[in-house]
Structures are given as structure tokens and as C-alpha cells.
């Protein structure tokens, strides 16, 4: 997995405020949410415990139905604890009002009656007043109430799971060294996480370690610290752990850290760019830009890496209300906002722009005395409005998912055919090798036979030579024998002739 290094990040995530009281712009804002929701009402793939409510303004809210499950007592206990926490905050607000002006950042601008009604019975409120709730969430949940609302929307407040978390802290994890190594690289400029011995890094370590034990298949992955850090800035560590479990298992964030799911997410994003930004899609193809080059970190960290925190919180508001699929809307909104600039850039320039200048068009500079202040703020409401106004329907995502599944099936089929051909080729190659080996053996035997034949012919020639020599010797011997016999006959004839002449002379 790609190493997430924040050392070269150009987006300011420095913040000296305490968790749940971070700055949010207060610029007046008119949210453009008046269009009627169109398209299929079938929801994109969700957990069985979540239902999708369409607000009538093309914003969908997820409503949990776990209260009807056998373990509903636990969920109700969690809701009661959140309601008690809200009552405590409201009481503090009333006490402040009696003492004097409210503390900036604590309760200013909060409609306590509205949010009190939401927190008192989120399920019923979301069902009966979905338009109003969707509008309020899109405008931003008050920082003071954000942690409670996130837990209500996700139905994550679970005393039993929090107890499990405390037990897991006593165990050891094989990922402890990796977690410790990455702690210092998670929001290094934020006061809550700056001190290596502080509560921020300690809580971050504890939640990551506990989850690595709780879900050994995922264990620990780079990217998780940024998700957990955002949760810790809005709630205690035991509640952050419970919400993380809910995000991973019910919202399917867990799939982002498994081998195949990122491929599907990137495929869906590519198809959305092709459908909603066709000119930019063609430009990216010509320049060789792939979505994996720039948006993997967006999905893996839910935009908490390199993004301003006030924007990240608003993204989490919408993802927890509408589902992780809301990430696509924010991604497309960023590209659409900068499309005209991206179309004039080349490969290296595009990647540099996507890493460093993506939010330039949402920046707001405060001018005082003719000079710009160094502090940069962002038009968060405009960005959220751009994202939620996009018509990314569940039908679109489902159809793209089916396309991806068909493509994977065809690819697997093609891969199986190639594997079969390769297997057949290997078998034929082995057979050829065996035949070549047999042929080589036959050649050896053939050469040996030829050698034996040549030797036999040489021996035959030698024997023929010997035979000729013996014949010559025999002929010579026979000739000498005949000469000897002839000489012997002549000698006998001479002897007999001499005897005849001697006897004749005596007779006379």
C-alpha cells in the first residue's frame, strides 16, 4: 500500500482548538437543494440494518433499524447515553446564558430545540422530517454536537462494544510497531496530536491497536490513522472505536482495505468521470492519468489526508448520513470545480495540481487594511453544495458495479482460457521434450549401431585381406608342391633311365 507521508502536505491542518470546537465558516449560505429527486429509488448496496430515506430533494439519509434486532437493548442504552450528554450540554448552555455572553465556539448559532428533537429520536425524526434533517446536515452539524450526531446516524453508541474495547487494550497486537511508527505522521501540526506523550497520540494508538486485534483480517493499514484521528477530534476513544467498527462493518469502509474493493471503487469513480465530466475524462486518457494516481488516498482516508479539517468534518457529516458513496460526490465536485484548469495542464502538472492546488478555488482570504491575512479559510458550504447537487444516484452506482462485475467475469473467463491454454502448452512442451529426449536416445543408439557396422566392415575387410593372403600362400605352396613333385618325377625317371641303360650294357 502506498505510504502516506504528510511531511510535504501543502494543506493547512494546523489547529490549536480543542476537539469538537474547530472553526467552521459562518458566512451566510443558501443551499440549493430544491430540485426533485429523480431516477430509481432503489438504494445502492447497503447493510441490511440500514434503510435509505430519500428526502425529496435528491439527498438520501440512512436510517438504522437495529432496534428491532434481538440486541436492541444495547442500542437503546447507547441512545439514552447520548440523550443524557445532550441534556448536559444544553444545561451548560443555559447556565452560560444566565452568567453572560456565550463562549465563542461552544453554543453560538446552535438551534438547540431543533437538534434536541433530532437527538431525542433520530429514527423517527429522519423518517418524518427527512427534508429538514437533510438540509440541516448539508449545512453542517454544529461542532459541539457533531460527535453525538455521528454516533446517532451510525447507531454506533454501544456500551457493550466499548467494554470490549477496554478489554482489547490489555492485549498485545502484532501491529504495535507499525502503529507507533505512523503516529507522528498523523496530523503532525494539530495540537491534539503534536505531543508524542499527549492524550491525542495515546488515544490514537489505543484505538488502532484495539481494532487490529478486533479485526485481524484487516489488522492495521496505512490510512486508518487519519480516519480514527477525525473521530477522536469529536468524541472519546471508546466511542471512536465503536464508530470505527460501525464504519468498517456496516458502512463497508472495511472493503477499502481489502484487496479487491479498491479496484471497484476506482472503477466506479472512472465511470462517474466518464459520465459526468466526459471532456476531462478524454483529457485524462490522452495524458495517461489514472484515477489510482490521485484519488486512492481520498477513498482510503475519507478525505482526511491533505484536506482542511473543516472540510473533512463536513464530508464525514454527509458520509455518515448518506453512506460512504457520498465520497464520489465530493470527488467529482472537486474535479468539476477545477475542470477548466485541468484541461490546460499536462501529465506532471495535473498530478501536482491534484496534490497541492485542488482547493484553491474554495479559498477565502480575509482582507484588512489593504493587506491579506495569512490565515486561509474555505468556502465549505459552497463545496458541500456542489457535491450534494450532483445527481449520483444509486442506480448509476449499481449499473457501474454490474459493469465492473461483468468485466471481471470476462477477465476471469479470459484468464481461465489463458491458463488452460498455458497448461495445455506446458503439457505439449513436456511431450515435445520427451519426444526430443527419445529422439536423442535413438540418435545415440543409431550412432552406436553405425560404429559397430563400420567396425564390422573393417574387420570383414581385414578378414578378406587375410583370406586373400592365405589363398596366395596356399597357391604358392601348391605351386611349389607341384614343382617339387615334378622335379621328383624327373629325378625318378632319370634314375630309372640310368638303371635301364646300365642293365642293357651289361647284357651286351
XYZ file of C-alpha atoms in Angstrom:
508
model
C 0.000 0.000 0.000
C 1.190 3.486 -0.785
C 2.987 5.231 2.045
C 1.013 8.209 3.322
C 3.564 10.888 4.147
C 2.232 14.169 5.452
C 5.581 15.900 5.576
C 5.080 17.524 2.155
C 1.405 18.341 2.602
C 0.528 21.845 1.487
C -2.946 21.946 3.022
C -3.014 23.645 6.400
C -4.265 21.294 9.088
C -2.773 23.281 11.957
C -5.303 23.925 14.676
C -4.912 25.000 18.260
C -8.547 24.490 19.242
C -9.818 21.590 21.258
C -11.656 18.674 19.628
C -15.295 19.282 18.646
C -14.765 23.080 18.733
C -12.850 23.538 15.458
C -13.555 26.566 13.253
C -16.401 26.436 10.766
C -17.172 29.355 8.397
C -20.156 31.436 9.407
C -20.735 33.079 6.012
C -24.463 33.248 5.165
C -25.350 30.422 2.856
C -28.274 29.461 0.653
C -28.215 25.738 -0.024
C -29.503 24.830 -3.464
C -31.476 21.731 -2.614
C -34.829 22.466 -4.236
C -34.703 20.070 -7.150
C -36.883 16.994 -7.025
C -35.131 13.670 -6.646
C -35.307 11.681 -9.832
C -34.203 8.307 -11.005
C -34.507 4.973 -9.373
C -35.389 4.829 -5.717
C -33.577 1.574 -5.211
C -30.656 2.146 -2.919
C -27.096 1.236 -3.619
C -25.838 -1.821 -1.778
C -26.187 -1.226 1.971
C -26.192 -3.305 5.094
C -29.426 -4.998 5.985
C -29.580 -2.864 9.136
C -29.783 0.357 7.143
C -32.639 1.715 5.080
C -32.395 4.637 2.654
C -34.792 7.549 3.015
C -34.988 9.958 0.096
C -35.569 13.468 1.353
C -37.461 14.619 -1.703
C -34.511 16.848 -2.617
C -32.235 14.115 -4.006
C -30.404 13.690 -0.681
C -30.634 10.219 0.853
C -30.476 9.528 4.584
C -29.564 6.177 6.072
C -31.797 5.095 8.935
C -30.741 2.295 11.236
C -33.258 -0.437 12.122
C -31.192 -2.344 14.678
C -33.744 -1.559 17.388
C -35.822 -4.421 16.034
C -32.973 -6.868 16.389
C -32.518 -9.182 19.388
C -29.782 -6.950 20.816
C -31.937 -3.817 20.705
C -31.396 -3.150 24.427
C -27.760 -2.270 23.815
C -28.643 0.182 21.040
C -31.303 1.852 23.180
C -28.875 2.190 26.084
C -26.437 3.917 23.767
C -29.109 6.338 22.561
C -30.078 7.151 26.130
C -26.457 7.960 26.978
C -26.245 10.325 24.004
C -29.500 11.979 25.018
C -28.130 12.463 28.523
C -24.964 14.010 27.106
C -27.041 16.396 25.001
C -29.091 17.359 28.053
C -25.855 18.085 29.946
C -24.585 20.338 27.144
C -27.898 22.148 26.928
C -27.840 22.687 30.680
C -24.332 24.138 30.410
C -25.580 26.423 27.660
C -28.451 27.626 29.839
C -26.028 28.240 32.703
C -23.785 30.291 30.417
C -26.722 32.366 29.253
C -27.511 33.215 32.862
C -23.904 34.219 33.582
C -23.370 36.322 30.457
C -22.498 36.165 26.740
C -21.963 32.606 25.430
C -18.439 31.280 24.957
C -17.427 31.603 21.284
C -17.384 28.243 19.501
C -19.450 26.443 22.129
C -23.119 27.158 21.557
C -23.189 30.116 19.198
C -25.539 29.578 16.281
C -26.923 26.256 17.528
C -30.654 25.668 17.228
C -30.934 23.672 20.445
C -34.635 22.975 20.004
C -34.151 21.521 16.517
C -31.123 19.380 17.360
C -32.723 18.359 20.638
C -35.674 16.970 18.673
C -33.263 15.141 16.352
C -31.260 13.567 19.174
C -34.326 12.649 21.227
C -35.480 10.235 18.494
C -33.268 10.262 15.433
C -35.015 7.367 13.677
C -38.464 8.933 13.878
C -37.207 12.427 13.037
C -35.324 11.143 9.971
C -38.432 9.294 8.811
C -40.944 12.091 9.362
C -38.853 15.194 8.660
C -36.202 13.888 6.274
C -36.166 17.079 4.140
C -35.453 19.301 7.103
C -32.825 16.970 8.540
C -31.060 16.536 5.201
C -30.943 20.319 4.782
C -29.503 20.783 8.276
C -26.845 18.091 7.814
C -25.839 19.534 4.437
C -25.385 22.943 6.058
C -23.194 21.355 8.724
C -23.729 19.748 12.095
C -22.728 22.101 14.941
C -19.218 21.186 16.138
C -20.376 20.805 19.738
C -22.972 18.212 18.703
C -21.092 16.591 15.863
C -19.766 13.604 17.805
C -23.211 12.781 19.190
C -24.873 13.123 15.785
C -22.301 10.917 14.088
C -22.975 8.195 16.636
C -26.732 8.578 16.266
C -26.617 8.460 12.460
C -24.417 5.361 12.549
C -26.159 3.844 15.595
C -22.686 3.164 16.953
C -23.135 4.051 20.620
C -22.759 0.597 22.149
C -21.751 0.190 25.824
C -21.023 -3.497 25.262
C -18.627 -2.744 22.397
C -16.991 -0.008 24.456
C -16.426 -2.597 27.190
C -14.865 -4.894 24.597
C -12.552 -2.042 23.613
C -11.304 -1.685 27.184
C -10.583 -5.418 27.303
C -8.698 -5.309 23.995
C -6.409 -2.592 25.349
C -4.967 -5.161 27.765
C -3.953 -7.464 24.913
C -0.971 -7.144 22.592
C -1.042 -6.726 18.815
C 1.457 -7.789 16.164
C 0.954 -4.360 14.541
C 2.098 -2.259 17.513
C 5.441 -1.266 15.970
C 3.830 -0.221 12.679
C 1.192 1.813 14.535
C 3.811 3.574 16.664
C 5.841 4.365 13.557
C 2.918 6.142 11.887
C 1.575 8.062 14.898
C 3.858 11.035 14.386
C 2.802 11.347 10.754
C -0.911 11.719 11.522
C -1.874 15.415 11.651
C 1.601 16.404 12.926
C 0.615 20.108 13.014
C -2.548 19.664 15.065
C -2.163 20.471 18.734
C -4.196 17.433 19.822
C -1.709 15.050 18.140
C 1.542 17.047 18.325
C 2.731 15.899 21.739
C 4.113 12.376 21.483
C 3.257 11.821 25.158
C -0.138 13.553 24.937
C -3.642 12.163 25.135
C -4.201 12.539 21.380
C -1.494 10.145 20.242
C -2.219 7.818 23.148
C -5.899 7.529 22.193
C -4.996 7.162 18.522
C -2.613 4.326 19.348
C -5.157 2.617 21.602
C -7.986 2.670 19.054
C -5.764 1.440 16.216
C -4.262 -1.308 18.338
C -7.664 -2.446 19.630
C -9.125 -2.569 16.128
C -6.151 -4.518 14.782
C -6.971 -7.204 17.363
C -10.746 -6.931 16.860
C -10.496 -7.388 13.080
C -7.371 -9.461 12.351
C -8.193 -9.784 8.639
C -7.749 -6.037 8.171
C -5.346 -5.650 11.086
C -3.596 -2.323 10.633
C -3.339 -0.442 7.348
C -1.881 2.940 6.492
C -4.787 5.314 6.069
C -6.654 4.112 9.147
C -4.879 6.593 11.495
C -6.371 9.521 9.578
C -9.901 8.109 9.826
C -9.528 7.396 13.545
C -7.971 10.816 14.189
C -11.048 12.558 12.759
C -13.264 10.513 15.065
C -11.092 11.289 18.104
C -11.380 15.024 17.437
C -15.121 14.686 18.036
C -15.554 12.006 20.715
C -13.737 9.947 23.382
C -11.612 6.990 22.326
C -14.083 4.258 23.355
C -16.832 5.915 21.312
C -14.410 6.419 18.407
C -13.651 2.694 18.475
C -17.343 1.799 18.348
C -17.969 4.202 15.470
C -14.924 2.859 13.625
C -16.306 -0.678 13.915
C -19.637 0.558 12.578
C -17.989 2.405 9.693
C -15.947 -0.618 8.758
C -18.667 -3.254 9.018
C -21.957 -1.518 8.227
C -20.826 1.344 6.001
C -18.386 -1.059 4.330
C -15.337 1.151 4.812
C -13.651 -2.141 5.650
C -13.794 -3.086 1.996
C -11.482 -0.186 1.149
C -8.693 -2.013 2.972
C -9.254 -5.413 1.326
C -7.599 -6.425 -1.971
C -10.490 -6.248 -4.460
C -12.695 -3.411 -3.187
C -10.342 -0.501 -4.095
C -10.429 -1.704 -7.695
C -14.224 -1.481 -7.672
C -14.167 1.976 -6.090
C -11.719 3.254 -8.695
C -13.793 1.700 -11.464
C -16.947 3.422 -10.201
C -15.072 6.719 -9.979
C -13.707 6.332 -13.518
C -17.207 5.693 -14.845
C -18.574 8.715 -12.975
C -15.887 10.929 -14.518
C -16.712 9.493 -17.936
C -20.441 10.101 -17.418
C -20.406 13.490 -15.659
C -17.129 15.012 -16.946
C -16.660 13.476 -20.409
C -14.251 16.132 -21.709
C -11.997 15.808 -18.657
C -12.208 12.019 -18.960
C -10.852 12.162 -22.524
C -8.126 14.602 -21.450
C -7.042 12.264 -18.649
C -6.909 9.364 -21.112
C -4.739 11.354 -23.536
C -2.358 12.408 -20.769
C -2.189 8.903 -19.252
C -3.775 9.979 -15.950
C -5.357 7.144 -13.980
C -7.661 7.696 -11.038
C -5.442 5.470 -8.878
C -2.728 8.128 -9.191
C -4.623 10.721 -7.203
C -7.857 9.507 -5.565
C -6.798 6.309 -3.784
C -5.853 8.355 -0.731
C -9.187 10.182 -0.888
C -11.142 6.949 -0.548
C -8.748 5.247 1.844
C -8.750 8.081 4.378
C -12.206 9.508 3.601
C -10.508 12.749 2.513
C -8.804 13.295 5.880
C -5.349 13.185 4.239
C -4.177 16.552 2.821
C -7.637 18.122 3.237
C -8.558 21.031 5.555
C -10.214 19.735 8.696
C -13.310 21.936 8.493
C -13.986 20.407 5.065
C -13.228 16.883 6.276
C -15.771 17.185 9.094
C -18.465 18.217 6.639
C -17.592 15.288 4.374
C -17.961 12.937 7.336
C -21.327 14.563 8.157
C -22.641 13.596 4.746
C -20.976 10.183 4.538
C -22.440 9.131 7.883
C -25.853 10.482 6.891
C -25.966 9.162 3.317
C -23.388 6.372 3.141
C -19.764 6.065 2.098
C -20.886 6.525 -1.519
C -21.143 10.262 -0.779
C -17.360 10.291 -1.277
C -17.951 10.104 -5.020
C -19.967 13.326 -4.985
C -17.206 15.254 -3.231
C -14.575 13.810 -5.573
C -16.475 14.727 -8.720
C -17.290 18.184 -7.313
C -13.572 18.923 -6.871
C -12.766 17.860 -10.420
C -15.706 19.779 -11.882
C -14.711 22.935 -9.995
C -11.212 22.766 -11.490
C -12.061 21.215 -14.866
C -11.171 24.276 -16.959
C -7.736 24.480 -15.302
C -7.026 20.753 -15.567
C -7.828 20.742 -19.296
C -4.871 23.095 -19.905
C -2.330 21.012 -17.961
C -0.044 18.152 -18.941
C 0.677 14.911 -17.094
C 3.098 16.141 -14.417
C 1.245 19.413 -13.971
C -2.088 17.600 -13.482
C -0.706 15.382 -10.711
C 0.956 18.331 -8.985
C -2.285 20.336 -9.218
C -4.384 17.497 -7.789
C -1.974 17.148 -4.863
C -1.477 20.812 -3.961
C -3.953 23.221 -5.569
C -7.249 21.346 -5.626
C -8.936 23.633 -3.076
C -7.584 26.943 -4.333
C -10.958 27.885 -5.820
C -12.662 27.367 -2.470
C -10.200 29.554 -0.566
C -11.345 32.734 1.103
C -8.858 35.495 2.002
C -9.779 37.979 4.717
C -8.618 41.472 3.770
C -7.888 44.051 6.459
C -6.240 47.397 5.844
C -5.475 46.524 2.241
C -3.369 43.521 3.288
C -4.261 39.856 3.151
C -4.100 37.932 6.401
C -2.028 34.771 6.442
C -4.881 32.609 7.731
C -6.789 30.895 4.935
C -10.411 29.881 5.219
C -12.502 27.819 2.827
C -15.974 28.146 1.357
C -17.053 24.847 2.867
C -20.756 25.428 2.311
C -20.193 26.030 -1.387
C -18.138 22.860 -1.670
C -20.764 20.750 0.108
C -23.489 22.305 -2.025
C -21.534 21.454 -5.193
C -21.195 17.854 -4.014
C -24.780 17.196 -2.905
C -26.212 18.891 -6.003
C -24.623 16.257 -8.236
C -27.046 13.601 -9.399
C -25.078 10.493 -8.447
C -27.899 8.023 -7.977
C -27.860 4.550 -6.521
C -28.978 3.278 -9.924
C -25.839 4.720 -11.535
C -23.543 3.122 -8.963
C -25.368 -0.218 -9.230
C -25.139 -0.213 -13.021
C -21.439 0.640 -12.879
C -20.930 -2.116 -10.319
C -22.647 -4.596 -12.631
C -20.423 -3.396 -15.478
C -17.383 -3.989 -13.315
C -18.644 -7.437 -12.289
C -19.247 -8.340 -15.950
C -15.798 -7.053 -16.847
C -14.243 -9.068 -14.012
C -16.136 -12.170 -15.099
C -14.963 -11.730 -18.695
C -11.446 -11.076 -17.475
C -11.569 -14.153 -15.252
C -13.000 -16.165 -18.147
C -10.239 -14.929 -20.419
C -7.695 -15.615 -17.681
C -9.094 -19.143 -17.264
C -8.835 -19.710 -21.015
C -5.260 -18.429 -20.995
C -4.471 -20.646 -18.004
C -5.993 -23.615 -19.806
C -4.006 -22.846 -22.964
C -0.862 -22.365 -20.916
C -1.493 -25.666 -19.156
C -2.067 -27.386 -22.498
C 1.036 -25.698 -23.865
C 3.053 -26.899 -20.886
C 1.771 -30.442 -21.434
C 2.640 -30.264 -25.144
C 6.036 -28.785 -24.323
C 6.672 -31.645 -21.894
C 5.590 -34.119 -24.569
C 7.907 -32.452 -27.103
C 10.746 -32.639 -24.606
C 10.039 -36.335 -24.062
C 9.984 -36.950 -27.828
C 13.175 -34.944 -28.253
C 14.758 -36.978 -25.481
C 13.620 -40.209 -27.119
C 14.857 -38.980 -30.478
C 18.215 -38.060 -28.960
C 18.402 -41.529 -27.414
C 17.575 -43.106 -30.780
C 20.268 -40.973 -32.389
C 22.780 -42.238 -29.841
C 21.742 -45.815 -30.475
C 21.863 -45.204 -34.242
C 25.401 -43.805 -33.979
C 26.437 -46.776 -31.885
C 24.995 -49.150 -34.473
C 26.782 -47.303 -37.252
C 30.020 -47.523 -35.306
C 29.507 -51.246 -34.803
C 28.720 -51.639 -38.517
C 31.836 -49.723 -39.530
C 33.923 -51.809 -37.171
C 32.350 -54.975 -38.524
C 33.104 -53.850 -42.097
C 36.674 -53.073 -41.130
C 37.003 -56.478 -39.501
C 35.459 -58.044 -42.587
C 37.907 -56.230 -44.831
C 40.765 -57.375 -42.639
C 39.479 -60.926 -42.790
C 39.109 -60.671 -46.538
C 42.711 -59.415 -46.751
C 43.867 -62.287 -44.590
C 41.891 -64.711 -46.724
C 43.492 -63.360 -49.885
C 46.908 -63.635 -48.306
C 46.183 -67.185 -47.189
C 44.974 -68.020 -50.686
C 48.143 -66.605 -52.176
C 50.238 -68.544 -49.718
C 48.198 -71.648 -50.488
C 48.607 -71.108 -54.210
C 52.289 -70.539 -53.794
C 52.574 -73.633 -51.626
C 50.638 -75.650 -54.174
C 52.830 -74.321 -56.934
C 55.960 -75.182 -55.016
C 54.499 -78.593 -54.266
C 53.782 -79.184 -57.926
C 57.314 -78.075 -58.828
C 58.750 -80.392 -56.201
C 56.629 -83.296 -57.424
C 57.685 -82.555 -60.998
C 61.341 -82.463 -60.024
C 60.900 -85.655 -58.047
C 59.304 -87.426 -61.010
C 62.082 -86.254 -63.220
C 64.653 -87.494 -60.727
C 62.917 -90.890 -60.572
C 62.727 -91.061 -64.360
C 66.412 -90.287 -64.620
C 67.195 -92.954 -62.056
C 65.062 -95.483 -63.858
C 66.603 -94.431 -67.157
C 70.091 -94.822 -65.780
C 69.271 -98.278 -64.452
C 67.875 -99.324 -67.808
C 70.982 -98.187 -69.613
C 73.209 -99.945 -67.082
C 71.406 -103.230 -67.422
C 71.471 -103.004 -71.192
C 75.177 -102.523 -71.313
C 75.715 -105.498 -69.082
C 73.629 -107.690 -71.298
C 75.576 -106.828 -74.319
